[in-house]
Amino acid sequence: MRHNRDEKRFDKTYSHLRCMLANMTNDVFNTGRIKTTTPRAKVLRRYVEKMITLGKDGTVPARRRAMAFLRDKNVVTKLFNDIAPQYKERNGGYTRILKLGVRPGDNAEMSFIELVEGAAQLAEAKPKAAKKTAAKAKPAASKAAAAKPAKKAAPKKAEAETAEKKEPAKRTRKAKAAPESE
């Protein structure tokens, strides 16, 4: 019986459950939203909101508690520096669950869990900006890189051909042994 047990276990051991929820929490902070089953999203909401509350506190002990759960320094830094300050005036309700319907394979209820307000926009805006700058830099660099090696490649081939004409190809042991055995 489940008397006075308020945590869903999803038929997993405690350690597996904790790691799964930590990984899903990392993904929510990295991407701003994830797609998962509705019961998992409802359990995950507690952990995401607790981490944001720790981020709003901003103290070193709070950072250590977040690090103990999330185990990813980059995510903890992003949480404390970027995400939590956007919720300074908000007293809770940092996440939203949007139901999507059922999954075709096993008929499981699916939903999105996402950060509300500006944090979701922050998570979406940064990767797009990085991709745009990388895309602009790559064509210019690739054109320059393609032009320079093409000019240098021709002289090397010419030098190799002249070197072969001057010196006959060296015979290897196998090449020496083959004519002698005939």
mmCIF file with all atom_site columns, C-alpha atoms in Angstrom:
data_model
loop_
_atom_site.group_PDB
_atom_site.id
_atom_site.type_symbol
_atom_site.label_atom_id
_atom_site.label_alt_id
_atom_site.label_comp_id
_atom_site.label_asym_id
_atom_site.label_entity_id
_atom_site.label_seq_id
_atom_site.pdbx_PDB_ins_code
_atom_site.Cartn_x
_atom_site.Cartn_y
_atom_site.Cartn_z
_atom_site.occupancy
_atom_site.B_iso_or_equiv
_atom_site.pdbx_formal_charge
_atom_site.auth_seq_id
_atom_site.auth_comp_id
_atom_site.auth_asym_id
_atom_site.auth_atom_id
_atom_site.pdbx_PDB_model_num
ATOM 1   C CA . MET A 1 1   ? 0.000  0.000   0.000   1.00 0.00 ? 1   MET A CA 1
ATOM 2   C CA . ARG A 1 2   ? 1.067  3.583   -0.621  1.00 0.00 ? 2   ARG A CA 1
ATOM 3   C CA . HIS A 1 3   ? -0.116 5.158   2.621   1.00 0.00 ? 3   HIS A CA 1
ATOM 4   C CA . ASN A 1 4   ? 1.606  8.508   3.258   1.00 0.00 ? 4   ASN A CA 1
ATOM 5   C CA . ARG A 1 5   ? 3.961  8.137   0.306   1.00 0.00 ? 5   ARG A CA 1
ATOM 6   C CA . ASP A 1 6   ? 3.767  11.270  -1.771  1.00 0.00 ? 6   ASP A CA 1
ATOM 7   C CA . GLU A 1 7   ? 6.434  10.484  -4.355  1.00 0.00 ? 7   GLU A CA 1
ATOM 8   C CA . LYS A 1 8   ? 5.831  8.509   -7.542  1.00 0.00 ? 8   LYS A CA 1
ATOM 9   C CA . ARG A 1 9   ? 8.567  6.006   -8.193  1.00 0.00 ? 9   ARG A CA 1
ATOM 10  C CA . PHE A 1 10  ? 7.735  4.951   -11.797 1.00 0.00 ? 10  PHE A CA 1
ATOM 11  C CA . ASP A 1 11  ? 8.814  1.409   -10.884 1.00 0.00 ? 11  ASP A CA 1
ATOM 12  C CA . LYS A 1 12  ? 12.438 2.514   -10.478 1.00 0.00 ? 12  LYS A CA 1
ATOM 13  C CA . THR A 1 13  ? 14.892 2.352   -7.616  1.00 0.00 ? 13  THR A CA 1
ATOM 14  C CA . TYR A 1 14  ? 15.436 5.561   -5.694  1.00 0.00 ? 14  TYR A CA 1
ATOM 15  C CA . SER A 1 15  ? 18.896 6.122   -7.172  1.00 0.00 ? 15  SER A CA 1
ATOM 16  C CA . HIS A 1 16  ? 17.663 5.612   -10.740 1.00 0.00 ? 16  HIS A CA 1
ATOM 17  C CA . LEU A 1 17  ? 14.696 7.911   -10.113 1.00 0.00 ? 17  LEU A CA 1
ATOM 18  C CA . ARG A 1 18  ? 16.935 10.628  -8.679  1.00 0.00 ? 18  ARG A CA 1
ATOM 19  C CA . CYS A 1 19  ? 19.352 10.468  -11.626 1.00 0.00 ? 19  CYS A CA 1
ATOM 20  C CA . MET A 1 20  ? 16.483 10.524  -14.126 1.00 0.00 ? 20  MET A CA 1
ATOM 21  C CA . LEU A 1 21  ? 14.925 13.576  -12.493 1.00 0.00 ? 21  LEU A CA 1
ATOM 22  C CA . ALA A 1 22  ? 18.305 15.343  -12.263 1.00 0.00 ? 22  ALA A CA 1
ATOM 23  C CA . ASN A 1 23  ? 18.950 14.739  -15.972 1.00 0.00 ? 23  ASN A CA 1
ATOM 24  C CA . MET A 1 24  ? 15.480 15.938  -16.917 1.00 0.00 ? 24  MET A CA 1
ATOM 25  C CA . THR A 1 25  ? 15.939 19.043  -14.759 1.00 0.00 ? 25  THR A CA 1
ATOM 26  C CA . ASN A 1 26  ? 19.245 19.751  -16.540 1.00 0.00 ? 26  ASN A CA 1
ATOM 27  C CA . ASP A 1 27  ? 17.469 19.443  -19.878 1.00 0.00 ? 27  ASP A CA 1
ATOM 28  C CA . VAL A 1 28  ? 14.714 21.851  -18.818 1.00 0.00 ? 28  VAL A CA 1
ATOM 29  C CA . PHE A 1 29  ? 17.311 24.462  -17.844 1.00 0.00 ? 29  PHE A CA 1
ATOM 30  C CA . ASN A 1 30  ? 19.350 23.929  -21.019 1.00 0.00 ? 30  ASN A CA 1
ATOM 31  C CA . THR A 1 31  ? 16.532 23.979  -23.558 1.00 0.00 ? 31  THR A CA 1
ATOM 32  C CA . GLY A 1 32  ? 13.686 25.780  -21.776 1.00 0.00 ? 32  GLY A CA 1
ATOM 33  C CA . ARG A 1 33  ? 11.206 22.928  -22.417 1.00 0.00 ? 33  ARG A CA 1
ATOM 34  C CA . ILE A 1 34  ? 11.153 19.164  -22.770 1.00 0.00 ? 34  ILE A CA 1
ATOM 35  C CA . LYS A 1 35  ? 8.605  16.628  -23.961 1.00 0.00 ? 35  LYS A CA 1
ATOM 36  C CA . THR A 1 36  ? 7.823  13.813  -21.539 1.00 0.00 ? 36  THR A CA 1
ATOM 37  C CA . THR A 1 37  ? 4.925  11.855  -20.090 1.00 0.00 ? 37  THR A CA 1
ATOM 38  C CA . THR A 1 38  ? 2.447  13.830  -18.003 1.00 0.00 ? 38  THR A CA 1
ATOM 39  C CA . PRO A 1 39  ? 3.069  11.983  -14.695 1.00 0.00 ? 39  PRO A CA 1
ATOM 40  C CA . ARG A 1 40  ? 6.824  12.513  -15.057 1.00 0.00 ? 40  ARG A CA 1
ATOM 41  C CA . ALA A 1 41  ? 6.281  16.181  -15.854 1.00 0.00 ? 41  ALA A CA 1
ATOM 42  C CA . LYS A 1 42  ? 4.170  16.597  -12.713 1.00 0.00 ? 42  LYS A CA 1
ATOM 43  C CA . VAL A 1 43  ? 6.884  15.063  -10.531 1.00 0.00 ? 43  VAL A CA 1
ATOM 44  C CA . LEU A 1 44  ? 9.635  16.951  -12.361 1.00 0.00 ? 44  LEU A CA 1
ATOM 45  C CA . ARG A 1 45  ? 7.882  20.275  -11.751 1.00 0.00 ? 45  ARG A CA 1
ATOM 46  C CA . ARG A 1 46  ? 8.671  20.059  -8.015  1.00 0.00 ? 46  ARG A CA 1
ATOM 47  C CA . TYR A 1 47  ? 12.386 19.621  -8.616  1.00 0.00 ? 47  TYR A CA 1
ATOM 48  C CA . VAL A 1 48  ? 12.662 22.353  -11.245 1.00 0.00 ? 48  VAL A CA 1
ATOM 49  C CA . GLU A 1 49  ? 10.868 24.839  -9.004  1.00 0.00 ? 49  GLU A CA 1
ATOM 50  C CA . LYS A 1 50  ? 13.029 23.935  -5.998  1.00 0.00 ? 50  LYS A CA 1
ATOM 51  C CA . MET A 1 51  ? 16.177 24.526  -8.054  1.00 0.00 ? 51  MET A CA 1
ATOM 52  C CA . ILE A 1 52  ? 14.906 27.920  -9.242  1.00 0.00 ? 52  ILE A CA 1
ATOM 53  C CA . THR A 1 53  ? 14.124 28.840  -5.628  1.00 0.00 ? 53  THR A CA 1
ATOM 54  C CA . LEU A 1 54  ? 17.709 27.930  -4.699  1.00 0.00 ? 54  LEU A CA 1
ATOM 55  C CA . GLY A 1 55  ? 18.915 30.046  -7.608  1.00 0.00 ? 55  GLY A CA 1
ATOM 56  C CA . LYS A 1 56  ? 16.907 33.010  -6.350  1.00 0.00 ? 56  LYS A CA 1
ATOM 57  C CA . ASP A 1 57  ? 18.567 32.637  -2.944  1.00 0.00 ? 57  ASP A CA 1
ATOM 58  C CA . GLY A 1 58  ? 21.957 32.947  -4.631  1.00 0.00 ? 58  GLY A CA 1
ATOM 59  C CA . THR A 1 59  ? 24.105 32.031  -1.625  1.00 0.00 ? 59  THR A CA 1
ATOM 60  C CA . VAL A 1 60  ? 27.054 29.666  -1.709  1.00 0.00 ? 60  VAL A CA 1
ATOM 61  C CA . PRO A 1 61  ? 25.232 26.966  0.322   1.00 0.00 ? 61  PRO A CA 1
ATOM 62  C CA . ALA A 1 62  ? 22.310 27.186  -2.098  1.00 0.00 ? 62  ALA A CA 1
ATOM 63  C CA . ARG A 1 63  ? 24.703 26.807  -5.025  1.00 0.00 ? 63  ARG A CA 1
ATOM 64  C CA . ARG A 1 64  ? 26.250 23.744  -3.370  1.00 0.00 ? 64  ARG A CA 1
ATOM 65  C CA . ARG A 1 65  ? 22.811 22.159  -2.824  1.00 0.00 ? 65  ARG A CA 1
ATOM 66  C CA . ALA A 1 66  ? 21.946 22.772  -6.483  1.00 0.00 ? 66  ALA A CA 1
ATOM 67  C CA . MET A 1 67  ? 25.278 21.318  -7.572  1.00 0.00 ? 67  MET A CA 1
ATOM 68  C CA . ALA A 1 68  ? 24.701 18.223  -5.424  1.00 0.00 ? 68  ALA A CA 1
ATOM 69  C CA . PHE A 1 69  ? 21.447 17.531  -7.266  1.00 0.00 ? 69  PHE A CA 1
ATOM 70  C CA . LEU A 1 70  ? 22.198 18.724  -10.816 1.00 0.00 ? 70  LEU A CA 1
ATOM 71  C CA . ARG A 1 71  ? 25.889 17.646  -10.991 1.00 0.00 ? 71  ARG A CA 1
ATOM 72  C CA . ASP A 1 72  ? 26.614 19.913  -13.971 1.00 0.00 ? 72  ASP A CA 1
ATOM 73  C CA . LYS A 1 73  ? 28.570 23.076  -13.293 1.00 0.00 ? 73  LYS A CA 1
ATOM 74  C CA . ASN A 1 74  ? 27.488 24.802  -16.506 1.00 0.00 ? 74  ASN A CA 1
ATOM 75  C CA . VAL A 1 75  ? 23.801 24.268  -15.762 1.00 0.00 ? 75  VAL A CA 1
ATOM 76  C CA . VAL A 1 76  ? 24.179 25.491  -12.167 1.00 0.00 ? 76  VAL A CA 1
ATOM 77  C CA . THR A 1 77  ? 25.981 28.598  -13.404 1.00 0.00 ? 77  THR A CA 1
ATOM 78  C CA . LYS A 1 78  ? 23.262 29.237  -15.984 1.00 0.00 ? 78  LYS A CA 1
ATOM 79  C CA . LEU A 1 79  ? 20.585 28.710  -13.334 1.00 0.00 ? 79  LEU A CA 1
ATOM 80  C CA . PHE A 1 80  ? 22.096 31.159  -10.851 1.00 0.00 ? 80  PHE A CA 1
ATOM 81  C CA . ASN A 1 81  ? 23.261 33.801  -13.351 1.00 0.00 ? 81  ASN A CA 1
ATOM 82  C CA . ASP A 1 82  ? 20.616 33.773  -16.096 1.00 0.00 ? 82  ASP A CA 1
ATOM 83  C CA . ILE A 1 83  ? 17.423 31.941  -15.176 1.00 0.00 ? 83  ILE A CA 1
ATOM 84  C CA . ALA A 1 84  ? 16.787 32.652  -11.472 1.00 0.00 ? 84  ALA A CA 1
ATOM 85  C CA . PRO A 1 85  ? 17.194 36.470  -11.666 1.00 0.00 ? 85  PRO A CA 1
ATOM 86  C CA . GLN A 1 86  ? 14.268 36.610  -14.109 1.00 0.00 ? 86  GLN A CA 1
ATOM 87  C CA . TYR A 1 87  ? 11.979 35.238  -11.392 1.00 0.00 ? 87  TYR A CA 1
ATOM 88  C CA . LYS A 1 88  ? 13.023 37.586  -8.546  1.00 0.00 ? 88  LYS A CA 1
ATOM 89  C CA . GLU A 1 89  ? 9.547  39.154  -8.398  1.00 0.00 ? 89  GLU A CA 1
ATOM 90  C CA . ARG A 1 90  ? 7.675  35.858  -8.808  1.00 0.00 ? 90  ARG A CA 1
ATOM 91  C CA . ASN A 1 91  ? 6.702  33.754  -5.784  1.00 0.00 ? 91  ASN A CA 1
ATOM 92  C CA . GLY A 1 92  ? 6.323  30.402  -7.511  1.00 0.00 ? 92  GLY A CA 1
ATOM 93  C CA . GLY A 1 93  ? 4.836  28.821  -10.579 1.00 0.00 ? 93  GLY A CA 1
ATOM 94  C CA . TYR A 1 94  ? 8.011  28.928  -12.645 1.00 0.00 ? 94  TYR A CA 1
ATOM 95  C CA . THR A 1 95  ? 6.947  26.058  -14.896 1.00 0.00 ? 95  THR A CA 1
ATOM 96  C CA . ARG A 1 96  ? 4.003  25.256  -17.144 1.00 0.00 ? 96  ARG A CA 1
ATOM 97  C CA . ILE A 1 97  ? 2.746  21.860  -18.309 1.00 0.00 ? 97  ILE A CA 1
ATOM 98  C CA . LEU A 1 98  ? 1.085  21.741  -21.734 1.00 0.00 ? 98  LEU A CA 1
ATOM 99  C CA . LYS A 1 99  ? -0.724 18.495  -22.500 1.00 0.00 ? 99  LYS A CA 1
ATOM 100 C CA . LEU A 1 100 ? -0.210 17.074  -25.992 1.00 0.00 ? 100 LEU A CA 1
ATOM 101 C CA . GLY A 1 101 ? -2.454 14.017  -26.074 1.00 0.00 ? 101 GLY A CA 1
ATOM 102 C CA . VAL A 1 102 ? -1.418 10.377  -26.160 1.00 0.00 ? 102 VAL A CA 1
ATOM 103 C CA . ARG A 1 103 ? 1.671  8.687   -27.559 1.00 0.00 ? 103 ARG A CA 1
ATOM 104 C CA . PRO A 1 104 ? 0.791  6.345   -30.440 1.00 0.00 ? 104 PRO A CA 1
ATOM 105 C CA . GLY A 1 105 ? 2.912  3.388   -29.318 1.00 0.00 ? 105 GLY A CA 1
ATOM 106 C CA . ASP A 1 106 ? 1.712  2.821   -25.768 1.00 0.00 ? 106 ASP A CA 1
ATOM 107 C CA . ASN A 1 107 ? -1.110 5.357   -25.357 1.00 0.00 ? 107 ASN A CA 1
ATOM 108 C CA . ALA A 1 108 ? 0.798  7.279   -22.650 1.00 0.00 ? 108 ALA A CA 1
ATOM 109 C CA . GLU A 1 109 ? -0.286 10.844  -21.894 1.00 0.00 ? 109 GLU A CA 1
ATOM 110 C CA . MET A 1 110 ? 2.373  13.208  -23.260 1.00 0.00 ? 110 MET A CA 1
ATOM 111 C CA . SER A 1 111 ? 3.066  16.824  -22.379 1.00 0.00 ? 111 SER A CA 1
ATOM 112 C CA . PHE A 1 112 ? 5.597  19.626  -22.560 1.00 0.00 ? 112 PHE A CA 1
ATOM 113 C CA . ILE A 1 113 ? 7.057  21.037  -19.367 1.00 0.00 ? 113 ILE A CA 1
ATOM 114 C CA . GLU A 1 114 ? 8.560  24.463  -19.883 1.00 0.00 ? 114 GLU A CA 1
ATOM 115 C CA . LEU A 1 115 ? 9.764  27.510  -18.028 1.00 0.00 ? 115 LEU A CA 1
ATOM 116 C CA . VAL A 1 116 ? 7.333  30.422  -18.058 1.00 0.00 ? 116 VAL A CA 1
ATOM 117 C CA . GLU A 1 117 ? 7.972  34.028  -19.097 1.00 0.00 ? 117 GLU A CA 1
ATOM 118 C CA . GLY A 1 118 ? 11.428 35.211  -20.157 1.00 0.00 ? 118 GLY A CA 1
ATOM 119 C CA . ALA A 1 119 ? 13.463 32.140  -19.207 1.00 0.00 ? 119 ALA A CA 1
ATOM 120 C CA . ALA A 1 120 ? 11.989 30.085  -22.030 1.00 0.00 ? 120 ALA A CA 1
ATOM 121 C CA . GLN A 1 121 ? 12.801 32.892  -24.464 1.00 0.00 ? 121 GLN A CA 1
ATOM 122 C CA . LEU A 1 122 ? 16.308 33.105  -23.023 1.00 0.00 ? 122 LEU A CA 1
ATOM 123 C CA . ALA A 1 123 ? 16.922 29.402  -23.577 1.00 0.00 ? 123 ALA A CA 1
ATOM 124 C CA . GLU A 1 124 ? 15.650 29.630  -27.166 1.00 0.00 ? 124 GLU A CA 1
ATOM 125 C CA . ALA A 1 125 ? 17.389 32.905  -28.052 1.00 0.00 ? 125 ALA A CA 1
ATOM 126 C CA . LYS A 1 126 ? 20.949 31.978  -27.116 1.00 0.00 ? 126 LYS A CA 1
ATOM 127 C CA . PRO A 1 127 ? 21.351 28.861  -29.299 1.00 0.00 ? 127 PRO A CA 1
ATOM 128 C CA . LYS A 1 128 ? 19.827 30.642  -32.312 1.00 0.00 ? 128 LYS A CA 1
ATOM 129 C CA . ALA A 1 129 ? 22.170 33.602  -31.918 1.00 0.00 ? 129 ALA A CA 1
ATOM 130 C CA . ALA A 1 130 ? 25.156 31.288  -31.597 1.00 0.00 ? 130 ALA A CA 1
ATOM 131 C CA . LYS A 1 131 ? 24.119 29.387  -34.720 1.00 0.00 ? 131 LYS A CA 1
ATOM 132 C CA . LYS A 1 132 ? 23.735 32.600  -36.737 1.00 0.00 ? 132 LYS A CA 1
ATOM 133 C CA . THR A 1 133 ? 27.173 33.896  -35.792 1.00 0.00 ? 133 THR A CA 1
ATOM 134 C CA . ALA A 1 134 ? 28.739 30.499  -36.451 1.00 0.00 ? 134 ALA A CA 1
ATOM 135 C CA . ALA A 1 135 ? 26.979 30.273  -39.811 1.00 0.00 ? 135 ALA A CA 1
ATOM 136 C CA . LYS A 1 136 ? 28.251 33.697  -40.840 1.00 0.00 ? 136 LYS A CA 1
ATOM 137 C CA . ALA A 1 137 ? 31.803 32.894  -39.782 1.00 0.00 ? 137 ALA A CA 1
ATOM 138 C CA . LYS A 1 138 ? 31.973 29.478  -41.490 1.00 0.00 ? 138 LYS A CA 1
ATOM 139 C CA . PRO A 1 139 ? 31.340 30.558  -45.134 1.00 0.00 ? 139 PRO A CA 1
ATOM 140 C CA . ALA A 1 140 ? 33.939 33.304  -44.988 1.00 0.00 ? 140 ALA A CA 1
ATOM 141 C CA . ALA A 1 141 ? 36.461 31.010  -43.335 1.00 0.00 ? 141 ALA A CA 1
ATOM 142 C CA . SER A 1 142 ? 35.727 28.135  -45.691 1.00 0.00 ? 142 SER A CA 1
ATOM 143 C CA . LYS A 1 143 ? 36.120 30.336  -48.788 1.00 0.00 ? 143 LYS A CA 1
ATOM 144 C CA . ALA A 1 144 ? 39.459 31.613  -47.558 1.00 0.00 ? 144 ALA A CA 1
ATOM 145 C CA . ALA A 1 145 ? 40.576 28.127  -46.535 1.00 0.00 ? 145 ALA A CA 1
ATOM 146 C CA . ALA A 1 146 ? 39.510 26.650  -49.877 1.00 0.00 ? 146 ALA A CA 1
ATOM 147 C CA . ALA A 1 147 ? 41.365 29.308  -51.882 1.00 0.00 ? 147 ALA A CA 1
ATOM 148 C CA . LYS A 1 148 ? 44.676 29.098  -50.026 1.00 0.00 ? 148 LYS A CA 1
ATOM 149 C CA . PRO A 1 149 ? 45.247 25.319  -49.989 1.00 0.00 ? 149 PRO A CA 1
ATOM 150 C CA . ALA A 1 150 ? 44.393 25.040  -53.688 1.00 0.00 ? 150 ALA A CA 1
ATOM 151 C CA . LYS A 1 151 ? 47.260 27.386  -54.565 1.00 0.00 ? 151 LYS A CA 1
ATOM 152 C CA . LYS A 1 152 ? 49.697 25.602  -52.280 1.00 0.00 ? 152 LYS A CA 1
ATOM 153 C CA . ALA A 1 153 ? 48.675 22.097  -53.331 1.00 0.00 ? 153 ALA A CA 1
ATOM 154 C CA . ALA A 1 154 ? 49.811 22.459  -56.944 1.00 0.00 ? 154 ALA A CA 1
ATOM 155 C CA . PRO A 1 155 ? 53.473 23.262  -56.163 1.00 0.00 ? 155 PRO A CA 1
ATOM 156 C CA . LYS A 1 156 ? 53.709 20.314  -53.772 1.00 0.00 ? 156 LYS A CA 1
ATOM 157 C CA . LYS A 1 157 ? 52.462 17.938  -56.442 1.00 0.00 ? 157 LYS A CA 1
ATOM 158 C CA . ALA A 1 158 ? 54.948 19.357  -58.934 1.00 0.00 ? 158 ALA A CA 1
ATOM 159 C CA . GLU A 1 159 ? 57.795 18.982  -56.437 1.00 0.00 ? 159 GLU A CA 1
ATOM 160 C CA . ALA A 1 160 ? 56.782 15.379  -55.725 1.00 0.00 ? 160 ALA A CA 1
ATOM 161 C CA . GLU A 1 161 ? 56.683 14.536  -59.443 1.00 0.00 ? 161 GLU A CA 1
ATOM 162 C CA . THR A 1 162 ? 60.125 16.039  -60.078 1.00 0.00 ? 162 THR A CA 1
ATOM 163 C CA . ALA A 1 163 ? 61.524 14.199  -57.057 1.00 0.00 ? 163 ALA A CA 1
ATOM 164 C CA . GLU A 1 164 ? 60.199 10.901  -58.431 1.00 0.00 ? 164 GLU A CA 1
ATOM 165 C CA . LYS A 1 165 ? 61.803 11.559  -61.841 1.00 0.00 ? 165 LYS A CA 1
ATOM 166 C CA . LYS A 1 166 ? 65.179 12.276  -60.274 1.00 0.00 ? 166 LYS A CA 1
ATOM 167 C CA . GLU A 1 167 ? 65.254 9.271   -57.959 1.00 0.00 ? 167 GLU A CA 1
ATOM 168 C CA . PRO A 1 168 ? 63.931 5.871   -58.939 1.00 0.00 ? 168 PRO A CA 1
ATOM 169 C CA . ALA A 1 169 ? 61.411 4.355   -56.594 1.00 0.00 ? 169 ALA A CA 1
ATOM 170 C CA . LYS A 1 170 ? 62.981 2.362   -53.788 1.00 0.00 ? 170 LYS A CA 1
ATOM 171 C CA . ARG A 1 171 ? 62.222 -1.306  -53.753 1.00 0.00 ? 171 ARG A CA 1
ATOM 172 C CA . THR A 1 172 ? 60.803 -2.871  -50.653 1.00 0.00 ? 172 THR A CA 1
ATOM 173 C CA . ARG A 1 173 ? 61.821 -6.257  -49.282 1.00 0.00 ? 173 ARG A CA 1
ATOM 174 C CA . LYS A 1 174 ? 58.794 -7.907  -50.804 1.00 0.00 ? 174 LYS A CA 1
ATOM 175 C CA . ALA A 1 175 ? 59.641 -6.411  -54.202 1.00 0.00 ? 175 ALA A CA 1
ATOM 176 C CA . LYS A 1 176 ? 63.260 -7.642  -53.921 1.00 0.00 ? 176 LYS A CA 1
ATOM 177 C CA . ALA A 1 177 ? 62.282 -11.105 -52.765 1.00 0.00 ? 177 ALA A CA 1
ATOM 178 C CA . ALA A 1 178 ? 59.732 -11.641 -55.537 1.00 0.00 ? 178 ALA A CA 1
ATOM 179 C CA . PRO A 1 179 ? 62.102 -11.337 -58.560 1.00 0.00 ? 179 PRO A CA 1
ATOM 180 C CA . GLU A 1 180 ? 64.758 -13.538 -56.910 1.00 0.00 ? 180 GLU A CA 1
ATOM 181 C CA . SER A 1 181 ? 62.358 -16.415 -56.292 1.00 0.00 ? 181 SER A CA 1
ATOM 182 C CA . GLU A 1 182 ? 61.333 -16.591 -59.956 1.00 0.00 ? 182 GLU A CA 1
#
